[in-house]
Every structure is written in C-alpha cells, then in structure tokens.
Amino acid sequence: MADLNINLGGLALKNPVMTASGTFGYGFEFEDFVDLSRIGGIIVKGTTIRHREGNPYPRMAETPSGMLNAVGLQNKGVDYFINKIYPDLEKVNTNVIVNVSGSTIDDYVETAEKLAYLSHIPAIELNISCPNVKQGGMAFGTCAGSAEEVVKAVRKAYPKHMMVKLSPNVTDIAEIARAVEFAGADSVSLINTLLGMAVDAKTRKPVLSTVTGGLSGPCVKPVALRMVWQTAKAVNIPVVGLGGIMNATDAIEFFLAGASAIQIGTANFIDPTITMKVIDGINEYLDENGFGSIKDIIGALEIAD
Amino acid sequence: MKKYMHDLVITANEKLNNQYFLLKLTLNSTLPDMLPGQFAEVLIDDSPTTFLRRPISINYVDKQKNELWLLVQKVGDGTIKMAEYPIGKTLNLVYPLGNSFSNLLPNKKNVLLIGGGVGIAPMLMLGADLKEKGFEPVFLLGARSEKDLLELTDFTQYGQVFTTTEDGSHGEKGYVTQHSILTKQKFDKIYTCGPTPMMKAVASYATKNGIECEASLENMMACGIGACLCCVEDTKDGHKCVCTEGPVFNIKDLKWQI
Ligand SMILES: Cc1cc2nc3c(=O)[nH]c(=O)nc-3n(C[C@H](O)[C@H](O)[C@H](O)COP(=O)(O)OP(=O)(O)OC[C@H]3O[C@@H](n4cnc5c(N)ncnc54)[C@H](O)[C@@H]3O)c2cc1C
Ligand SMILES: Cc1cc2nc3c(=O)[nH]c(=O)nc-3n(C[C@H](O)[C@H](O)[C@H](O)COP(=O)(O)O)c2cc1C
Ligand code: FES
C-alpha cells in the first residue's frame, strides 16, 4: 500500500483523485456506486451568485470518444447551496470544494465571500473557463490581464485554498497560469472543456441549442496532457490535471506530466464507480513499480535531452 | 430506489423484424426491484462512436425466470451493435433509473395505455403491473404497418388490445388518436410513450377531454443519474432532469404547445 496523501498547497488530500465540477453533481447522485469518503476531493457543480436556468435543450452531443455539453451553469444559486445542500455535504467525510463562476468580478467575489464561512468547504475552484455562458466565464480566463484581475479580487475576499481552473482555449497556457499564480492562486486545475461544435447534416442544423459547446472525454486527453506539462514547468504552485481521464493509467500519465492531483469528469457518466477503480489502480501501479508514494511520480516524466 | 451497475448475461436475442429486437438478460443473483417506466443505461462495447451509454426502457421483468427484457429499435451504431450480440455475452447495465408511471388511484379504473413504435416498450411492464394490482388496462398500440406491431401476444395477456397502422394492415387505419375506441369508451387516465408528435397528439386529446395523462419522454442523456444536467426538459417549474425527475411527466407540467 503506497502513500497516496498529497499536500496540495496546504490542502490535505487523502489521495490525489478528485471529481470534476459538473460531472459528479453534489456527490449524492453517486452514493449507490461509490464510498464518497474514499475520494480525495469532491468538486461540486458550478455555483453562481444567483439562480441560473442554464441553456435550452439540447445541451449535449456525443462525439467520437467524447461529448460536447452546453449546460450553461444551471444551478440554484449560492444561497440555495448554503441553505439546502451544504447541510448534507457536511456529513461527507472528505474535502468538498465548490466550483465558483460568475458574469462579473463582483459576482465571483460575493459568491466566494459567502462560501468562506462554511467550515466544511476547505477550498473553492474558481471557474474562469466556462465556454457555455454568454457573459463572463471563459472570457476571464482567456486573457492574462482579466484572469489576474478576477483572481486578485477573489483572493482578497477568500482566505482559504483557492484553486483556479484554466481554459484550454488559449494560445499560451503558461502565460495565463503565471498570471493567476502571481494574483494569488494556491493551485491551478486544467483543463476545462475545449470549445467545439456539432452539426447535423440531416437537418442542416447545429446539434446544440447554443451552436457551440465544450468538448470533454478521452478525445481531449492529449491536449490536456500537453497543457498540464507546459503549466507544471511554468509555475511553482501545484497543478491539478484533468481532461479525458478514463482509468488509472490515464491518471498516472497526468502525474508523470507534472500534476499533483487529478480530477475525473466525463468518465463518471460511463462508469459511475470509476473513482474507486482509479484510486485502487494508482495504488497498484505504485506498488508494482516500487514507488512508496504518489509524490515519487509527480513530474517524473523522463525526457531525453 | 437503489441503483446498481451489474453485468447481465444475454439469454436470448430475438429478431422481431428488420428494425426491432428483444434482448432477454439474466443476473447471477436476484434482479433488483424495478418499476414500470424506469430504464437502464446500457454500455456498448468500447467503440469511439458509442462512447456514452444508451438509455433503454425496461420492457418487462420475468421474476420467475429472473429475466429482464429490453425491446430495442435499430437506429444507429449502438443499437445496431446490440442487435448482433450473441447469447452468453455480458452486457453492463446501470439500472433501474428514473421515476415511474404513478400509481393508479382506485377511482381511476378506466385506464388506457397508448404506445407508438418502440414506445410500446414500457407499456408492457406497466400493463402487467396494473393487471397484477387488479386493474383492467386497455392498450392502444400504433405502428406503421402490421409487421411493426410487436409483442401483441404478450400484451393480450394483460388486457384488451386495440391497434392502428398507418397502412391499415392491422387494426384501424390511421394514427392512435384517430382510433374509434377513444369515442366509444370513457377513460379516466392515459399513460403514453412513443414518438413526440404522437405523445403531443395524445396529450392534446387528453387535455380536451379532461383526462389525466402521463407521458414518458426520451431526451438525449449523458449520465442517466442526474449528474450532468444534459437531459433537461423545460417544464412549468423550470428545467427538470428527465433521467431523475422523469422520464415520466404529467402532461400538465410540460410546456408542450398543444
Ligand atoms: C428514457 C429513455 C428510454 C428509451 N427507451 C428505449 C427503448 O426501450 N427502446 C429503444 O429502442 N430505444 C429507447 N430509447 C432511445 C434510445 O436510447 C436511442 O435510440 C439510442 O440511444 C440510439 O443509440 P444508437 O447508438 O443506436 O444511435 P445514435 O447513433 O446515437 O443515434 C441515431 C439516431 O437516433 C437518435 N437518438 C439517439 N439517442 C436518442 C434518444 N435518447 N432519444 C431519441 N432519439 C435518439 C439520434 O438523434 C440519431 O438520429 C430510449 C431513450 C430514453 C431517453
Ligand atoms: C456536463 C458537463 C458539465 C460541466 N460543468 C462544469 C462546471 O460547472 N464548472 C466547471 O468548471 N467545469 C465544468 N465541466 C468541465 C469538467 O469539469 C472538466 O473540466 C472537463 O469535462 C474535462 O474533463 P473530462 O474530460 O474528464 O470530463 C463540465 C463538463 C461536463 C461534461
Ligand atoms: S442525463 Fe445526466 S442529468 Fe440526466
């Protein structure tokens, strides 16, 4: 049994496996399939200052080895979360992290301030990379200046661990990561979905009501790995890797590329027990290859010079 | 209701016609309880084009044989693959999912089950359940032509069966909503599943005649367990998840233009 504990910039994880926002509900949806307390961290749905109905149906298109979504941050708002959902989450014995999104900087700040009071929420994940909303979202995360501005503002309002989720829809991920680190982020997570599109040739119409949507699943893994590797080299804060992780081997690849922890997203839809399998699989890999700790393989990619 | 992920074994794969097949599956332990209207998310073998699971209604549960039936129409890669699955192959299911058709109140004795196309699938399980509870369900099944009317002998075990076909090869010619039974007999409750235009026509008939009506929707799904919010239907109460708050809805809650 290898040591799977990770100190993620002050946030203690019992293992480096977390669930990606928007793909694991509030965790309870998976209770029949997994022991929630075994997961390193549960990142719950994108939460905004006010209730959002999200985008109209259809919001999903299956694509080769992946899917496009255009959910558009449907959620009942932060107050509802605090009053109705948080009391149940308090009973979940692991890190529960809230993914925070907004249309304006004030939205982000106000939401983060409210969440700071919740003792059982040790961290937030700042989503500056949602491609499915008209205002804000990804716009903040695709330019170093605005990314820095929003992270700085939230930093002042939120004293606990602040993970910032980066968008892959940029030319230079390292530049954005450095800006976010400079602004006070404790860690960065990447990647959010890649902006994509699906067309129905039969009807000559877009498949999604929003025309474009966010691509996820194994088809994005090579892009995600590349960006995690570039980011890990560029910053000193821990990097949380995600994008297309379907099994333990995929997860190991992200650790080797420099991730200190990983998140599992779309794979939860295919196999609702996948988090348990990935935790067990990482442990087996470490044992089989003679590593005593997960830390031994973080960034251990061997590149010939 | 507790949900499970199980590997079930195919005991039969019956080709009903060029388009439809019936899969019978069993489990090495007793099958979990399932309700009429619920569905399973079926994993299709690793293939890039069938990445997500496929939602399929529970057609029938044979408790004596510990068998679960899925009635499937071939429409694309996933269902075409399933049609070729041999006996003995295992199929991974996440099930039972969704709500169910609501329980019939004793004062709503005259109940009509309207199914169209592959939408007849959940009607068999519902009919069997109603019969077991002492009701006398009446079935009205619609299809393009006689060869597309499936499981008729199974349906007759649980109640009277009326049919319509578009070409008049079986029962009355036309659509289900044109069938004469609707004018001859008075119903207090209608349950329906089928193509959306058919369900809307049924909903419109039910509304005009003051009959309570529930419809089972087939929105596109990714997770099937309420986690992704991809399958939503716009209802009078906002976006609702078809996979957890449905697939069965009372038509008065829907925003259908009827
Ligand atoms: C709750 C629920 C219960 C269902 N029950 C049954 C059932 O008992 N028997 C059955 O044969 N089918 C059922 N369906 C529909 C079935 O899920 C789809 O036909 C199937 O997913 C298509 O997969 P495919 O790979 O063969 O086709 P794809 O290649 O994925 O698609 C082929 C065509 O089918 C259409 N399609 C795909 N998914 C759906 C869907 N969810 N609803 C409607 N059209 C779709 C696509 O628009 C496309 O044009 C049900 C769907 C839902 C949501
Ligand atoms: C249906 C769906 C909803 C999502 N919602 C959110 C969200 O609310 N906030 C967020 O930061 N990311 C959201 N994401 C992105 C995922 O968290 C993740 O970054 C992305 O899917 C890539 O990982 P994966 O390939 O493992 O799924 C969503 C993804 C999907 C598929
Ligand atoms: S399909 Fe994921 S919420 Fe319904």
XYZ file of C-alpha atoms and ligand atoms in Angstrom:
651
model
C 0.000 0.000 0.000
C 1.727 3.149 -1.230
C 1.261 6.534 0.410
C -1.374 8.416 -1.575
C -1.506 11.514 0.645
C -0.941 14.815 -1.069
C -0.479 18.272 0.341
C -1.928 20.430 -2.383
C -0.679 23.883 -1.485
C -1.895 23.492 2.095
C -4.976 21.462 1.226
C -4.593 17.931 2.600
C -5.911 15.225 0.273
C -6.150 11.590 1.411
C -5.467 10.667 -2.181
C -4.967 12.672 -5.372
C -8.263 11.677 -7.020
C -10.979 14.317 -7.188
C -14.173 14.613 -9.189
C -14.554 17.320 -11.838
C -17.176 20.002 -11.457
C -20.416 19.467 -13.358
C -19.834 15.749 -13.800
C -20.456 14.462 -10.281
C -23.444 16.523 -9.205
C -23.147 17.119 -5.468
C -21.788 13.628 -4.927
C -25.043 12.162 -3.605
C -26.041 11.136 -7.132
C -23.222 8.567 -6.911
C -23.791 7.255 -3.395
C -25.201 3.940 -4.627
C -21.987 3.345 -6.560
C -19.098 4.756 -4.541
C -17.994 5.416 -0.990
C -17.771 9.204 -1.158
C -15.408 9.331 1.811
C -12.761 7.451 -0.196
C -12.498 10.216 -2.793
C -9.687 12.751 -2.294
C -11.945 15.678 -3.077
C -15.403 16.273 -4.469
C -15.730 19.368 -6.603
C -19.391 20.166 -6.823
C -21.383 21.839 -9.566
C -20.625 25.300 -10.884
C -22.214 27.724 -8.423
C -23.166 31.318 -9.174
C -24.395 34.219 -7.082
C -27.942 33.854 -8.421
C -30.116 31.027 -9.726
C -29.423 30.131 -13.371
C -31.730 28.069 -15.587
C -28.860 27.211 -17.934
C -29.133 26.895 -21.705
C -32.117 25.442 -23.559
C -32.243 21.755 -24.537
C -30.499 20.189 -26.498
C -27.379 20.634 -24.421
C -25.419 17.550 -25.312
C -23.939 15.956 -28.397
C -21.987 12.746 -28.447
C -18.796 12.951 -30.475
C -16.139 10.360 -31.312
C -14.593 9.367 -27.966
C -16.204 12.257 -26.163
C -19.095 14.634 -25.854
C -19.994 18.284 -26.187
C -22.021 19.969 -23.470
C -23.695 23.324 -23.253
C -25.324 23.088 -19.840
C -24.561 26.743 -19.111
C -24.059 26.566 -15.356
C -27.595 25.590 -14.378
C -27.717 25.875 -10.586
C -29.962 27.304 -7.902
C -27.506 29.936 -6.700
C -25.120 30.145 -3.772
C -27.733 30.889 -1.084
C -29.705 27.807 -2.014
C -26.473 25.833 -1.948
C -25.635 27.076 1.542
C -29.113 26.535 2.991
C -30.254 23.363 1.273
C -27.286 21.391 0.023
C -24.396 22.237 2.306
C -26.005 20.748 5.463
C -25.969 17.322 3.803
C -22.462 17.824 2.428
C -21.225 18.494 5.959
C -21.735 14.794 6.633
C -19.460 13.768 3.767
C -16.074 12.878 5.159
C -13.773 14.323 2.536
C -12.807 17.657 1.001
C -15.825 19.264 -0.589
C -14.800 22.017 -2.955
C -17.184 24.442 -4.621
C -16.682 25.476 -8.223
C -17.451 29.199 -8.453
C -18.480 31.013 -11.597
C -19.779 34.453 -12.462
C -20.554 37.036 -15.084
C -18.773 39.897 -13.339
C -15.894 40.198 -10.886
C -18.371 41.248 -8.201
C -20.316 38.031 -8.757
C -17.213 35.953 -8.147
C -16.221 37.946 -5.064
C -19.667 37.887 -3.494
C -20.056 34.140 -4.052
C -16.606 33.377 -2.655
C -17.248 35.566 0.411
C -20.369 33.601 1.242
C -18.612 30.276 0.835
C -15.705 31.345 3.042
C -17.932 30.979 6.123
C -18.624 27.301 5.522
C -16.316 25.288 7.757
C -16.658 22.068 5.762
C -15.658 23.737 2.473
C -11.854 23.986 2.642
C -11.417 25.359 -0.853
C -13.042 26.835 -3.919
C -12.266 26.224 -7.546
C -12.571 29.452 -9.458
C -14.017 28.694 -12.869
C -12.690 31.346 -15.234
C -13.025 28.979 -18.139
C -16.662 28.051 -18.760
C -17.285 28.185 -22.514
C -21.061 27.921 -22.181
C -22.136 31.294 -20.849
C -22.631 34.483 -22.794
C -21.049 36.804 -20.260
C -18.002 36.234 -18.108
C -16.904 32.664 -17.713
C -14.269 31.835 -20.261
C -13.782 35.475 -21.195
C -11.964 35.959 -17.870
C -9.695 33.023 -18.440
C -8.567 33.591 -21.984
C -6.601 36.770 -21.342
C -3.857 37.104 -18.729
C -4.958 40.607 -17.689
C -8.559 39.749 -16.860
C -7.594 36.404 -15.317
C -5.224 38.196 -12.977
C -7.820 40.820 -12.140
C -10.569 38.395 -11.119
C -8.206 36.122 -9.170
C -6.767 39.107 -7.299
C -10.213 40.353 -6.350
C -11.342 36.957 -5.063
C -8.032 36.455 -3.248
C -8.850 39.464 -1.057
C -12.247 38.029 -0.184
C -11.381 34.362 0.236
C -8.774 33.276 2.788
C -8.818 29.510 2.243
C -7.404 27.424 -0.602
C -8.185 28.914 -3.997
C -7.766 26.652 -6.984
C -8.169 28.370 -10.331
C -9.500 26.399 -13.268
C -7.907 27.282 -16.557
C -9.322 27.255 -20.053
C -7.561 25.350 -22.818
C -8.969 27.784 -25.357
C -5.843 29.959 -25.296
C -2.643 30.215 -27.295
C -0.271 30.268 -24.322
C -1.478 28.414 -21.237
C 1.771 29.090 -19.369
C 1.246 32.832 -19.573
C -2.247 32.616 -18.069
C -1.049 30.195 -15.377
C 1.732 32.559 -14.362
C -0.689 35.493 -14.203
C -3.015 33.501 -11.970
C -0.155 32.396 -9.721
C 1.012 35.989 -9.419
C -2.526 37.047 -8.478
C -2.530 34.676 -5.513
C -3.906 31.317 -6.616
C -2.946 28.369 -4.383
C -3.222 25.861 -7.218
C -4.407 25.650 -10.797
C -6.606 22.980 -12.357
C -6.774 22.267 -16.072
C -8.288 21.717 -18.485
C -11.842 22.899 -18.685
C -13.642 21.887 -21.879
C -12.396 22.750 -25.346
C -14.704 24.922 -27.394
C -16.269 22.759 -30.095
C -19.318 22.303 -32.288
C -21.524 19.604 -33.780
C -23.565 19.853 -36.977
C -26.446 17.606 -38.011
C -26.101 17.081 -41.784
C -29.592 15.561 -41.991
C -31.391 18.585 -40.590
C -28.710 21.111 -41.610
C -28.877 22.492 -38.086
C -26.468 22.695 -35.181
C -26.974 19.896 -32.654
C -26.650 22.174 -29.609
C -29.104 24.957 -28.876
C -26.103 27.232 -28.335
C -24.367 26.118 -31.578
C -21.015 25.743 -29.783
C -20.257 23.792 -26.621
C -17.486 22.319 -24.500
C -15.698 19.157 -25.580
C -14.670 16.596 -22.954
C -13.778 12.930 -22.672
C -10.842 10.854 -23.916
C -10.634 12.829 -27.171
C -9.230 15.823 -25.254
C -6.628 13.906 -23.232
C -3.605 14.608 -25.469
C -4.338 18.337 -25.376
C -4.862 18.243 -21.604
C -1.615 16.342 -21.004
C 0.345 18.793 -23.104
C -1.119 21.772 -21.235
C -0.543 20.225 -17.808
C 3.062 19.580 -18.755
C 3.581 23.145 -20.022
C 1.869 24.618 -16.948
C 3.750 22.492 -14.422
C 7.002 23.807 -15.872
C 5.779 27.410 -15.754
C 4.513 27.767 -12.169
C 5.533 26.859 -8.630
C 2.041 26.194 -7.296
C 0.600 22.674 -7.629
C -1.161 21.707 -10.833
C -4.326 19.603 -10.848
C -4.705 17.717 -14.117
C -7.871 16.665 -15.859
C -9.302 16.053 -19.290
C -10.270 12.631 -20.617
C -9.087 10.516 -17.686
C -10.893 7.171 -18.071
C -8.726 4.867 -15.943
C -5.734 4.690 -13.596
C -3.200 4.590 -16.440
C -4.530 7.871 -17.800
C -4.215 9.336 -14.306
C -0.609 8.136 -13.983
C 0.194 9.878 -17.272
C -1.005 13.179 -15.783
C 1.128 12.712 -12.639
C 4.173 12.000 -14.780
C 3.459 15.147 -16.796
C 3.528 17.176 -13.573
C 0.079 17.041 -11.988
C -0.014 16.759 -8.184
C -3.620 15.600 -8.246
C -6.189 14.734 -10.885
C -9.909 15.102 -11.477
C -12.255 12.660 -13.141
C -15.067 14.136 -15.217
C -16.927 12.606 -18.130
C -15.722 9.103 -17.175
C -18.207 9.193 -14.267
C -21.024 9.021 -16.852
C -19.658 5.855 -18.424
C -18.746 4.103 -15.185
C -20.203 5.614 -12.021
C -17.730 3.573 -9.931
C -14.685 4.840 -11.841
C -13.271 6.976 -8.998
C -12.851 3.882 -6.806
C -11.174 1.981 -9.638
C -8.751 4.810 -10.365
C -7.742 5.134 -6.691
C -7.116 1.388 -6.483
C -5.326 1.372 -9.832
C -2.938 4.172 -8.869
C -2.066 2.301 -5.711
C -1.392 -0.892 -7.675
C 0.808 0.945 -10.166
C 2.884 2.445 -7.374
C 3.238 -0.929 -5.623
C 4.090 -2.795 -8.802
C 6.705 -0.268 -9.815
C 8.262 0.003 -6.370
C 7.234 3.561 -5.554
C 6.445 4.215 -1.906
C 4.491 7.400 -2.508
C 2.481 9.141 -5.179
C 4.913 12.042 -4.783
C 7.604 9.878 -6.373
C 5.962 10.038 -9.778
C 4.808 13.658 -9.915
C 6.648 15.285 -12.802
C 8.793 12.172 -13.181
C 8.485 12.146 -16.950
C 11.834 11.161 -18.424
C 12.630 13.305 -21.410
C 15.812 12.721 -23.392
C 17.632 15.994 -23.928
C -34.646 3.350 -5.160
C -31.180 1.909 -5.041
C -29.328 1.889 -8.347
C -26.885 -0.766 -9.435
C -24.191 -1.395 -12.010
C -24.328 -5.051 -12.997
C -23.022 -7.348 -15.685
C -26.053 -9.184 -17.016
C -25.883 -12.188 -19.324
C -27.850 -12.376 -22.561
C -30.133 -15.418 -22.572
C -31.970 -14.550 -25.782
C -31.694 -12.041 -28.597
C -34.827 -12.355 -30.708
C -35.039 -10.597 -34.036
C -38.644 -9.386 -34.217
C -38.290 -7.838 -37.677
C -35.675 -5.888 -39.632
C -35.851 -2.994 -37.196
C -36.625 -4.394 -33.783
C -35.123 -6.999 -31.477
C -35.825 -8.228 -27.980
C -32.940 -8.849 -25.599
C -33.503 -11.057 -22.582
C -30.947 -10.739 -19.824
C -30.352 -12.515 -16.576
C -28.246 -11.929 -13.489
C -26.420 -14.445 -11.275
C -28.339 -13.093 -8.287
C -31.935 -11.918 -7.960
C -32.655 -8.901 -10.157
C -33.324 -5.707 -8.209
C -36.855 -4.348 -7.964
C -37.816 -2.203 -10.941
C -40.859 -0.057 -11.624
C -42.777 0.430 -14.868
C -41.404 3.447 -16.723
C -37.877 3.055 -15.423
C -34.935 2.494 -17.734
C -31.411 1.129 -17.889
C -28.242 2.746 -19.227
C -26.559 0.149 -21.406
C -22.823 0.163 -22.023
C -21.953 -0.553 -25.638
C -18.592 -2.226 -26.185
C -15.657 0.088 -26.411
C -16.089 1.980 -29.621
C -15.361 5.624 -30.386
C -18.807 6.265 -31.857
C -20.737 4.770 -28.966
C -18.913 6.452 -26.144
C -21.891 7.141 -23.891
C -24.263 4.551 -22.501
C -27.608 4.085 -24.294
C -30.832 4.596 -22.304
C -33.321 1.765 -22.908
C -36.671 1.287 -21.145
C -37.372 -1.726 -19.058
C -39.769 -3.668 -21.255
C -40.646 -6.416 -18.832
C -39.292 -8.297 -15.832
C -39.966 -12.017 -15.664
C -39.484 -12.605 -11.950
C -39.829 -16.394 -12.184
C -37.067 -16.676 -14.760
C -35.093 -13.779 -13.208
C -35.109 -12.169 -16.651
C -35.062 -8.548 -17.751
C -36.336 -7.682 -21.239
C -35.201 -4.806 -23.421
C -37.118 -4.054 -26.616
C -34.834 -2.171 -28.961
C -35.120 -0.414 -32.284
C -32.071 -0.210 -34.543
C -31.450 3.471 -35.218
C -27.680 3.948 -35.104
C -24.315 2.421 -34.259
C -25.117 1.432 -30.704
C -28.426 -0.286 -31.278
C -27.164 -1.949 -34.481
C -24.313 -3.436 -32.456
C -26.667 -4.608 -29.722
C -28.786 -6.384 -32.337
C -25.807 -8.622 -33.135
C -24.960 -9.555 -29.543
C -24.854 -13.349 -29.077
C -26.405 -15.391 -26.280
C -23.991 -15.686 -23.367
C -22.447 -12.256 -23.860
C -22.453 -9.959 -20.847
C -23.992 -6.526 -21.000
C -23.161 -3.894 -18.411
C -26.207 -2.000 -17.131
C -26.685 0.899 -14.747
C -30.243 0.496 -13.529
C -33.039 0.934 -12.573
C -33.120 4.651 -13.366
C -35.731 7.381 -13.401
C -39.099 7.757 -11.729
C -42.006 5.615 -12.900
C -45.583 5.899 -14.052
C -47.522 6.995 -10.988
C -49.710 4.560 -9.129
C -53.246 4.425 -10.368
C -55.834 5.574 -7.862
C -58.771 3.183 -7.282
C -61.213 5.819 -8.606
C -59.420 5.891 -11.987
C -60.383 2.428 -13.099
C -60.687 3.057 -16.811
C -57.083 3.229 -17.859
C -55.709 3.416 -21.384
C -52.081 2.710 -22.283
C -51.092 4.240 -25.609
C -47.809 3.170 -27.194
C -46.314 4.023 -30.556
C -43.287 2.484 -32.249
C -40.641 1.434 -29.760
C -42.557 3.478 -27.188
C -44.631 0.390 -26.528
C -41.629 -0.959 -24.560
C -42.520 0.399 -21.094
C -46.236 -0.225 -21.694
C -45.855 -3.988 -21.361
C -44.305 -3.736 -17.914
C -46.873 -1.115 -16.900
C -49.778 -3.228 -18.191
C -48.520 -6.300 -16.349
C -48.144 -4.279 -13.165
C -51.640 -2.776 -13.422
C -53.159 -6.184 -14.081
C -51.368 -7.609 -11.056
C -52.836 -4.799 -8.949
C -56.346 -5.697 -10.088
C -56.933 -3.117 -12.817
C -58.116 -3.911 -16.337
C -55.786 -1.934 -18.584
C -56.743 -1.297 -22.196
C -53.918 -0.999 -24.715
C -53.914 1.120 -27.835
C -50.814 0.428 -29.909
C -49.825 2.205 -33.078
C -47.298 1.360 -35.784
C -46.531 1.953 -39.459
C -47.774 -1.464 -40.503
C -48.618 -4.898 -39.139
C -45.030 -6.127 -39.037
C -44.074 -3.238 -36.731
C -46.639 -4.190 -34.099
C -44.573 -6.010 -31.527
C -45.254 -8.295 -28.568
C -49.003 -8.384 -29.293
C -49.422 -11.811 -27.708
C -47.694 -10.567 -24.575
C -49.948 -7.531 -24.365
C -53.147 -9.594 -24.737
C -52.275 -11.416 -21.517
C -52.848 -8.251 -19.542
C -55.793 -6.580 -21.218
C -57.745 -5.747 -24.330
C -55.545 -4.626 -27.220
C -56.562 -2.179 -29.943
C -54.259 -1.242 -32.791
C -53.845 1.277 -35.545
C -51.478 1.076 -38.508
C -50.692 3.833 -40.960
C -51.278 1.488 -43.915
C -54.319 -0.260 -42.434
C -52.649 -3.686 -42.420
C -53.704 -4.315 -38.805
C -56.474 -2.770 -36.701
C -57.810 0.598 -37.740
C -56.062 2.642 -40.391
C -54.522 5.903 -39.201
C -52.941 7.231 -36.016
C -53.651 6.150 -32.455
C -55.520 9.376 -31.730
C -57.953 8.553 -34.571
C -58.948 5.171 -33.132
C -62.689 4.701 -32.542
C -62.150 3.318 -29.029
C -61.462 6.892 -27.932
C -65.019 7.891 -28.802
C -66.661 4.620 -27.780
C -65.217 4.259 -24.321
C -64.620 6.718 -21.497
C -61.197 6.729 -19.853
C -60.073 8.400 -16.606
C -56.346 8.012 -17.120
C -53.957 7.707 -20.052
C -50.335 6.625 -19.938
C -48.361 7.132 -23.134
C -44.933 6.582 -24.637
C -43.854 6.954 -28.249
C -42.614 9.483 -30.793
C -43.002 13.058 -29.547
C -45.584 14.080 -32.205
C -47.735 11.102 -31.182
C -47.442 11.897 -27.480
C -48.359 15.518 -28.172
C -51.449 14.421 -30.095
C -52.375 12.139 -27.194
C -51.753 14.960 -24.726
C -53.946 17.261 -26.752
C -56.756 14.657 -26.836
C -56.425 14.076 -23.079
C -56.445 17.785 -22.282
C -59.523 18.459 -24.432
C -61.386 15.610 -22.770
C -60.259 16.354 -19.235
C -58.398 13.071 -18.861
C -55.347 12.855 -16.644
C -52.339 11.892 -18.755
C -48.723 10.899 -18.152
C -46.107 10.733 -20.892
C -42.658 9.180 -20.904
C -40.011 11.366 -22.569
C -36.859 10.320 -24.393
C -34.488 13.272 -24.128
C -30.845 12.724 -25.032
C -28.869 11.667 -21.980
C -25.253 11.514 -20.945
C -25.167 10.181 -17.364
C -28.702 8.947 -16.662
C -28.315 9.598 -12.926
C -28.868 13.322 -12.509
C -25.246 14.420 -12.509
C -24.717 16.205 -15.834
C -27.959 18.163 -16.388
C -27.826 17.411 -20.125
C -31.263 15.791 -20.412
C -33.429 18.639 -19.130
C -36.990 19.307 -20.218
C -38.356 22.812 -19.905
C -41.349 22.470 -17.582
C -43.690 24.932 -15.919
C -41.419 24.550 -12.907
C -38.182 25.253 -14.850
C -35.659 22.801 -16.239
C -36.204 19.297 -14.915
C -33.919 16.302 -15.332
C -35.635 13.712 -17.488
C -33.364 10.992 -16.118
C -34.232 11.522 -12.438
C -37.374 13.678 -12.249
C -38.685 11.842 -15.342
C -38.795 10.144 -17.772
C -42.494 10.145 -16.843
C -44.200 13.530 -16.543
C -47.770 14.568 -16.015
C -48.554 16.457 -19.222
C -49.967 19.377 -17.259
C -46.436 20.120 -16.019
C -44.940 20.224 -19.524
C -44.768 23.277 -21.751
C -45.922 21.448 -24.854
C -47.786 23.635 -27.355
C -50.886 21.514 -27.720
C -35.572 7.114 -21.083
C -35.343 6.553 -22.463
C -35.852 5.308 -22.778
C -35.638 4.751 -24.041
N -36.134 3.520 -24.292
C -35.880 2.915 -25.460
C -36.308 1.585 -25.703
O -36.925 0.947 -24.848
N -36.006 1.031 -26.889
C -35.302 1.720 -27.858
O -35.033 1.128 -28.908
N -34.904 2.975 -27.663
C -35.154 3.596 -26.482
N -34.708 4.892 -26.278
C -33.982 5.592 -27.342
C -32.542 5.070 -27.411
O -31.854 5.492 -26.266
C -31.808 5.596 -28.653
O -32.464 5.159 -29.787
C -30.380 5.098 -28.671
O -29.634 5.748 -27.690
C -29.732 5.345 -30.004
O -28.399 4.863 -29.960
P -27.629 4.462 -31.293
O -26.182 4.375 -30.982
O -28.228 3.269 -31.920
O -27.948 5.650 -32.267
P -27.138 7.008 -32.412
O -26.117 6.784 -33.469
O -26.721 7.527 -31.104
O -28.287 7.908 -32.951
C -29.021 7.543 -34.106
C -30.233 8.393 -34.183
O -31.055 8.149 -33.037
C -31.372 9.359 -32.396
N -31.278 9.184 -30.959
C -30.154 8.956 -30.245
N -30.417 8.922 -28.942
C -31.738 9.146 -28.817
C -32.605 9.283 -27.732
N -32.173 9.223 -26.452
N -33.906 9.511 -27.977
C -34.349 9.601 -29.231
N -33.579 9.500 -30.309
C -32.291 9.300 -30.110
C -30.314 10.335 -32.815
O -30.841 11.645 -32.873
C -29.903 9.873 -34.171
O -30.635 10.497 -35.186
C -34.916 5.475 -25.034
C -34.401 6.737 -24.718
C -34.606 7.284 -23.458
C -34.038 8.621 -23.129
C -21.819 18.045 -18.495
C -20.623 18.814 -18.036
C -20.779 19.902 -17.166
C -19.680 20.619 -16.724
N -19.852 21.673 -15.856
C -18.764 22.340 -15.384
C -18.899 23.391 -14.424
O -20.000 23.711 -13.964
N -17.787 24.035 -13.998
C -16.538 23.697 -14.462
O -15.548 24.294 -14.055
N -16.379 22.699 -15.353
C -17.453 22.023 -15.834
N -17.275 20.995 -16.739
C -15.919 20.667 -17.203
C -15.334 19.488 -16.431
O -15.241 19.764 -15.055
C -13.950 19.116 -16.980
O -13.091 20.246 -16.870
C -13.970 18.695 -18.429
O -15.099 17.919 -18.695
C -12.724 17.909 -18.842
O -12.565 16.731 -18.097
P -13.105 15.279 -18.564
O -12.633 15.073 -19.976
O -12.529 14.315 -17.595
O -14.576 15.361 -18.491
C -18.379 20.262 -17.183
C -18.225 19.162 -18.040
C -19.317 18.434 -18.466
C -19.112 17.261 -19.386
S -28.580 12.522 -18.297
Fe -27.228 13.438 -16.900
S -28.619 14.558 -15.695
Fe -29.937 13.415 -16.938
